[in-house]
Amino acid sequence: MDIAFHIARWALPLNLLIGHRPSPEERTEEREVCLRIARGEEVDSEDLDVAYPAACGAWGGGLMVSILLSALFLALEGHVHHVFRVPGFVFLLAMGLCLGLFLICHCRDWLLDRADLADAGTWTERIATRFSRPRAYDFWLAAAASVWPALWGAGVV
């Protein structure tokens, strides 16, 4: 199960923050494709062309929200009470996770475009096709990469 696309399926309304306002039919298709990827079902490149921009928008919107909330809580920690450090740290972790997943989805979307543009059977096409597929460990990779910057941002280390 791909946790990143399972979460992205529910975070699709955050696309509004970046200006993505699809029709209800398109939103339903985006949710369906994200659910199929989350379940580990086979998807083709047309489905990924729908899912990657939707997930990038969701992670971009989540990044904006987490930046705002982490700045708010860390400012409150400095001026009101030290208990606000904990939610500030949690939102810094969420910010790093959203940024990591945004970059991963964006890179996989770029590789998918390169795979479509490359000549069939070339090594460029094979590599781009292989690396453009979603992976179940993307969530854990982004989560692991967000720990140290969150600790540093919260002033723990």
PDB file of C-alpha atoms in Angstrom:
ATOM      1  CA  MET A   1       0.000   0.000   0.000  1.00  0.00           C
ATOM      2  CA  ASP A   2       1.308   3.409  -0.976  1.00  0.00           C
ATOM      3  CA  ILE A   3       0.734   5.684   2.019  1.00  0.00           C
ATOM      4  CA  ALA A   4       1.661   8.851   0.121  1.00  0.00           C
ATOM      5  CA  PHE A   5      -1.120   8.468  -2.448  1.00  0.00           C
ATOM      6  CA  HIS A   6      -3.575   7.344   0.216  1.00  0.00           C
ATOM      7  CA  ILE A   7      -2.968  10.621   2.071  1.00  0.00           C
ATOM      8  CA  ALA A   8      -2.862  12.632  -1.175  1.00  0.00           C
ATOM      9  CA  ARG A   9      -6.296  11.261  -2.063  1.00  0.00           C
ATOM     10  CA  TRP A  10      -7.729  12.987   1.018  1.00  0.00           C
ATOM     11  CA  ALA A  11      -5.539  16.088   0.683  1.00  0.00           C
ATOM     12  CA  LEU A  12      -6.669  16.915  -2.878  1.00  0.00           C
ATOM     13  CA  PRO A  13      -8.766  19.914  -1.707  1.00  0.00           C
ATOM     14  CA  LEU A  14      -5.463  21.608  -0.788  1.00  0.00           C
ATOM     15  CA  ASN A  15      -4.975  22.027  -4.556  1.00  0.00           C
ATOM     16  CA  LEU A  16      -7.170  25.102  -4.225  1.00  0.00           C
ATOM     17  CA  LEU A  17      -4.281  26.903  -2.534  1.00  0.00           C
ATOM     18  CA  ILE A  18      -2.214  26.685  -5.710  1.00  0.00           C
ATOM     19  CA  GLY A  19      -5.124  27.600  -7.978  1.00  0.00           C
ATOM     20  CA  HIS A  20      -6.114  24.140  -9.238  1.00  0.00           C
ATOM     21  CA  ARG A  21      -9.911  24.049  -9.457  1.00  0.00           C
ATOM     22  CA  PRO A  22     -10.969  20.957 -11.414  1.00  0.00           C
ATOM     23  CA  SER A  23     -14.528  20.059 -12.266  1.00  0.00           C
ATOM     24  CA  PRO A  24     -16.272  17.527 -10.002  1.00  0.00           C
ATOM     25  CA  GLU A  25     -15.735  14.809 -12.628  1.00  0.00           C
ATOM     26  CA  GLU A  26     -12.012  15.513 -12.812  1.00  0.00           C
ATOM     27  CA  ARG A  27     -11.760  15.584  -9.006  1.00  0.00           C
ATOM     28  CA  THR A  28     -13.504  12.196  -8.850  1.00  0.00           C
ATOM     29  CA  GLU A  29     -11.091  10.788 -11.434  1.00  0.00           C
ATOM     30  CA  GLU A  30      -8.103  12.134  -9.470  1.00  0.00           C
ATOM     31  CA  ARG A  31      -9.404  10.502  -6.265  1.00  0.00           C
ATOM     32  CA  GLU A  32     -10.034   7.212  -8.043  1.00  0.00           C
ATOM     33  CA  VAL A  33      -6.568   7.071  -9.606  1.00  0.00           C
ATOM     34  CA  CYS A  34      -4.888   7.993  -6.300  1.00  0.00           C
ATOM     35  CA  LEU A  35      -6.879   5.233  -4.578  1.00  0.00           C
ATOM     36  CA  ARG A  36      -5.821   2.680  -7.206  1.00  0.00           C
ATOM     37  CA  ILE A  37      -2.176   3.656  -6.792  1.00  0.00           C
ATOM     38  CA  ALA A  38      -2.535   3.509  -3.000  1.00  0.00           C
ATOM     39  CA  ARG A  39      -3.946  -0.023  -3.258  1.00  0.00           C
ATOM     40  CA  GLY A  40      -1.032  -1.093  -5.434  1.00  0.00           C
ATOM     41  CA  GLU A  41      -3.133  -1.769  -8.530  1.00  0.00           C
ATOM     42  CA  GLU A  42      -1.569  -1.546 -11.966  1.00  0.00           C
ATOM     43  CA  VAL A  43      -1.854   1.887 -13.574  1.00  0.00           C
ATOM     44  CA  ASP A  44      -0.751   3.085 -16.985  1.00  0.00           C
ATOM     45  CA  SER A  45       0.993   6.306 -17.944  1.00  0.00           C
ATOM     46  CA  GLU A  46      -2.296   8.117 -18.668  1.00  0.00           C
ATOM     47  CA  ASP A  47      -3.417   7.441 -15.103  1.00  0.00           C
ATOM     48  CA  LEU A  48      -0.090   8.678 -13.792  1.00  0.00           C
ATOM     49  CA  ASP A  49      -0.499  11.840 -15.894  1.00  0.00           C
ATOM     50  CA  VAL A  50      -3.644  12.483 -13.841  1.00  0.00           C
ATOM     51  CA  ALA A  51      -2.295  11.385 -10.452  1.00  0.00           C
ATOM     52  CA  TYR A  52       1.102  13.106 -10.327  1.00  0.00           C
ATOM     53  CA  PRO A  53      -0.088  16.706 -10.896  1.00  0.00           C
ATOM     54  CA  ALA A  54      -2.957  16.152  -8.458  1.00  0.00           C
ATOM     55  CA  ALA A  55      -0.602  14.767  -5.810  1.00  0.00           C
ATOM     56  CA  CYS A  56       1.921  17.560  -6.440  1.00  0.00           C
ATOM     57  CA  GLY A  57      -0.845  20.090  -5.885  1.00  0.00           C
ATOM     58  CA  ALA A  58      -1.960  18.381  -2.695  1.00  0.00           C
ATOM     59  CA  TRP A  59       1.583  18.265  -1.319  1.00  0.00           C
ATOM     60  CA  GLY A  60       2.192  21.872  -2.390  1.00  0.00           C
ATOM     61  CA  GLY A  61      -0.948  22.984  -0.572  1.00  0.00           C
ATOM     62  CA  GLY A  62       0.061  20.944   2.457  1.00  0.00           C
ATOM     63  CA  LEU A  63       3.456  22.631   2.354  1.00  0.00           C
ATOM     64  CA  MET A  64       1.824  26.075   2.418  1.00  0.00           C
ATOM     65  CA  VAL A  65      -0.432  25.166   5.335  1.00  0.00           C
ATOM     66  CA  SER A  66       2.382  23.575   7.337  1.00  0.00           C
ATOM     67  CA  ILE A  67       4.669  26.587   6.775  1.00  0.00           C
ATOM     68  CA  LEU A  68       1.975  28.869   8.116  1.00  0.00           C
ATOM     69  CA  LEU A  69       1.178  26.694  11.133  1.00  0.00           C
ATOM     70  CA  SER A  70       4.798  25.988  12.051  1.00  0.00           C
ATOM     71  CA  ALA A  71       5.661  29.692  11.874  1.00  0.00           C
ATOM     72  CA  LEU A  72       2.632  30.504  14.016  1.00  0.00           C
ATOM     73  CA  PHE A  73       3.397  27.928  16.691  1.00  0.00           C
ATOM     74  CA  LEU A  74       7.112  28.654  16.802  1.00  0.00           C
ATOM     75  CA  ALA A  75       6.360  32.373  17.148  1.00  0.00           C
ATOM     76  CA  LEU A  76       3.918  31.590  19.964  1.00  0.00           C
ATOM     77  CA  GLU A  77       6.582  29.435  21.593  1.00  0.00           C
ATOM     78  CA  GLY A  78       8.938  32.371  21.744  1.00  0.00           C
ATOM     79  CA  HIS A  79       6.421  34.897  23.030  1.00  0.00           C
ATOM     80  CA  VAL A  80       3.707  33.019  24.939  1.00  0.00           C
ATOM     81  CA  HIS A  81       4.732  29.648  26.338  1.00  0.00           C
ATOM     82  CA  HIS A  82       7.232  26.882  25.623  1.00  0.00           C
ATOM     83  CA  VAL A  83       4.480  24.282  25.204  1.00  0.00           C
ATOM     84  CA  PHE A  84       3.952  25.590  21.646  1.00  0.00           C
ATOM     85  CA  ARG A  85       7.325  24.075  20.672  1.00  0.00           C
ATOM     86  CA  VAL A  86       5.766  20.602  20.328  1.00  0.00           C
ATOM     87  CA  PRO A  87       3.097  21.489  17.724  1.00  0.00           C
ATOM     88  CA  GLY A  88       5.639  23.732  16.001  1.00  0.00           C
ATOM     89  CA  PHE A  89       7.996  20.763  15.715  1.00  0.00           C
ATOM     90  CA  VAL A  90       5.183  18.526  14.445  1.00  0.00           C
ATOM     91  CA  PHE A  91       4.279  21.045  11.750  1.00  0.00           C
ATOM     92  CA  LEU A  92       7.958  21.354  10.805  1.00  0.00           C
ATOM     93  CA  LEU A  93       7.983  17.582  10.319  1.00  0.00           C
ATOM     94  CA  ALA A  94       4.825  17.862   8.221  1.00  0.00           C
ATOM     95  CA  MET A  95       6.430  20.657   6.208  1.00  0.00           C
ATOM     96  CA  GLY A  96       9.474  18.508   5.448  1.00  0.00           C
ATOM     97  CA  LEU A  97       7.273  15.556   4.565  1.00  0.00           C
ATOM     98  CA  CYS A  98       5.139  17.641   2.209  1.00  0.00           C
ATOM     99  CA  LEU A  99       8.205  19.174   0.577  1.00  0.00           C
ATOM    100  CA  GLY A 100       9.841  15.772   0.132  1.00  0.00           C
ATOM    101  CA  LEU A 101       6.717  14.206  -1.356  1.00  0.00           C
ATOM    102  CA  PHE A 102       6.175  17.233  -3.600  1.00  0.00           C
ATOM    103  CA  LEU A 103       9.708  16.926  -4.978  1.00  0.00           C
ATOM    104  CA  ILE A 104       9.419  13.153  -5.417  1.00  0.00           C
ATOM    105  CA  CYS A 105       6.089  13.451  -7.260  1.00  0.00           C
ATOM    106  CA  HIS A 106       7.411  16.297  -9.393  1.00  0.00           C
ATOM    107  CA  CYS A 107      10.534  14.324 -10.349  1.00  0.00           C
ATOM    108  CA  ARG A 108       8.511  11.204 -11.140  1.00  0.00           C
ATOM    109  CA  ASP A 109       6.159  13.311 -13.297  1.00  0.00           C
ATOM    110  CA  TRP A 110       9.162  14.768 -15.111  1.00  0.00           C
ATOM    111  CA  LEU A 111      10.556  11.264 -15.690  1.00  0.00           C
ATOM    112  CA  LEU A 112       7.169  10.150 -16.999  1.00  0.00           C
ATOM    113  CA  ASP A 113       7.263  12.990 -19.528  1.00  0.00           C
ATOM    114  CA  ARG A 114      10.817  12.011 -20.555  1.00  0.00           C
ATOM    115  CA  ALA A 115       9.700   8.385 -21.001  1.00  0.00           C
ATOM    116  CA  ASP A 116       6.903   9.511 -23.319  1.00  0.00           C
ATOM    117  CA  LEU A 117       9.261  11.693 -25.369  1.00  0.00           C
ATOM    118  CA  ALA A 118      12.091   9.147 -25.699  1.00  0.00           C
ATOM    119  CA  ASP A 119      12.386   6.748 -28.592  1.00  0.00           C
ATOM    120  CA  ALA A 120      10.968   3.301 -27.880  1.00  0.00           C
ATOM    121  CA  GLY A 121      13.534   0.736 -26.760  1.00  0.00           C
ATOM    122  CA  THR A 122      16.324   3.172 -25.949  1.00  0.00           C
ATOM    123  CA  TRP A 123      18.082   3.069 -22.615  1.00  0.00           C
ATOM    124  CA  THR A 124      16.758   6.562 -21.819  1.00  0.00           C
ATOM    125  CA  GLU A 125      13.186   5.345 -22.265  1.00  0.00           C
ATOM    126  CA  ARG A 126      13.750   2.230 -20.158  1.00  0.00           C
ATOM    127  CA  ILE A 127      15.365   4.134 -17.277  1.00  0.00           C
ATOM    128  CA  ALA A 128      12.766   6.918 -17.308  1.00  0.00           C
ATOM    129  CA  THR A 129       9.920   4.380 -17.421  1.00  0.00           C
ATOM    130  CA  ARG A 130      11.368   2.378 -14.561  1.00  0.00           C
ATOM    131  CA  PHE A 131      11.948   5.362 -12.272  1.00  0.00           C
ATOM    132  CA  SER A 132       8.681   7.139 -13.128  1.00  0.00           C
ATOM    133  CA  ARG A 133       6.568   4.498 -11.387  1.00  0.00           C
ATOM    134  CA  PRO A 134       5.294   5.315  -7.879  1.00  0.00           C
ATOM    135  CA  ARG A 135       7.014   3.470  -5.051  1.00  0.00           C
ATOM    136  CA  ALA A 136       5.570   2.472  -1.679  1.00  0.00           C
ATOM    137  CA  TYR A 137       8.698   3.700   0.113  1.00  0.00           C
ATOM    138  CA  ASP A 138       8.383   7.307  -1.124  1.00  0.00           C
ATOM    139  CA  PHE A 139       6.508   8.298   2.028  1.00  0.00           C
ATOM    140  CA  TRP A 140       9.143   6.792   4.307  1.00  0.00           C
ATOM    141  CA  LEU A 141      11.961   8.347   2.304  1.00  0.00           C
ATOM    142  CA  ALA A 142      10.409  11.802   2.612  1.00  0.00           C
ATOM    143  CA  ALA A 143       9.659  11.244   6.307  1.00  0.00           C
ATOM    144  CA  ALA A 144      13.242  10.198   7.044  1.00  0.00           C
ATOM    145  CA  ALA A 145      14.616  13.182   5.131  1.00  0.00           C
ATOM    146  CA  SER A 146      12.425  15.609   7.100  1.00  0.00           C
ATOM    147  CA  VAL A 147      13.567  14.657  10.623  1.00  0.00           C
ATOM    148  CA  TRP A 148      16.930  16.430  10.812  1.00  0.00           C
ATOM    149  CA  PRO A 149      15.744  19.736   9.261  1.00  0.00           C
ATOM    150  CA  ALA A 150      12.728  19.741  11.602  1.00  0.00           C
ATOM    151  CA  LEU A 151      14.956  19.185  14.618  1.00  0.00           C
ATOM    152  CA  TRP A 152      17.248  21.965  13.450  1.00  0.00           C
ATOM    153  CA  GLY A 153      14.326  24.319  12.685  1.00  0.00           C
ATOM    154  CA  ALA A 154      12.791  23.770  16.117  1.00  0.00           C
ATOM    155  CA  GLY A 155      16.128  24.575  17.755  1.00  0.00           C
ATOM    156  CA  VAL A 156      16.505  21.134  19.304  1.00  0.00           C
ATOM    157  CA  VAL A 157      19.925  20.473  17.770  1.00  0.00           C
TER     158      VAL A 157
END
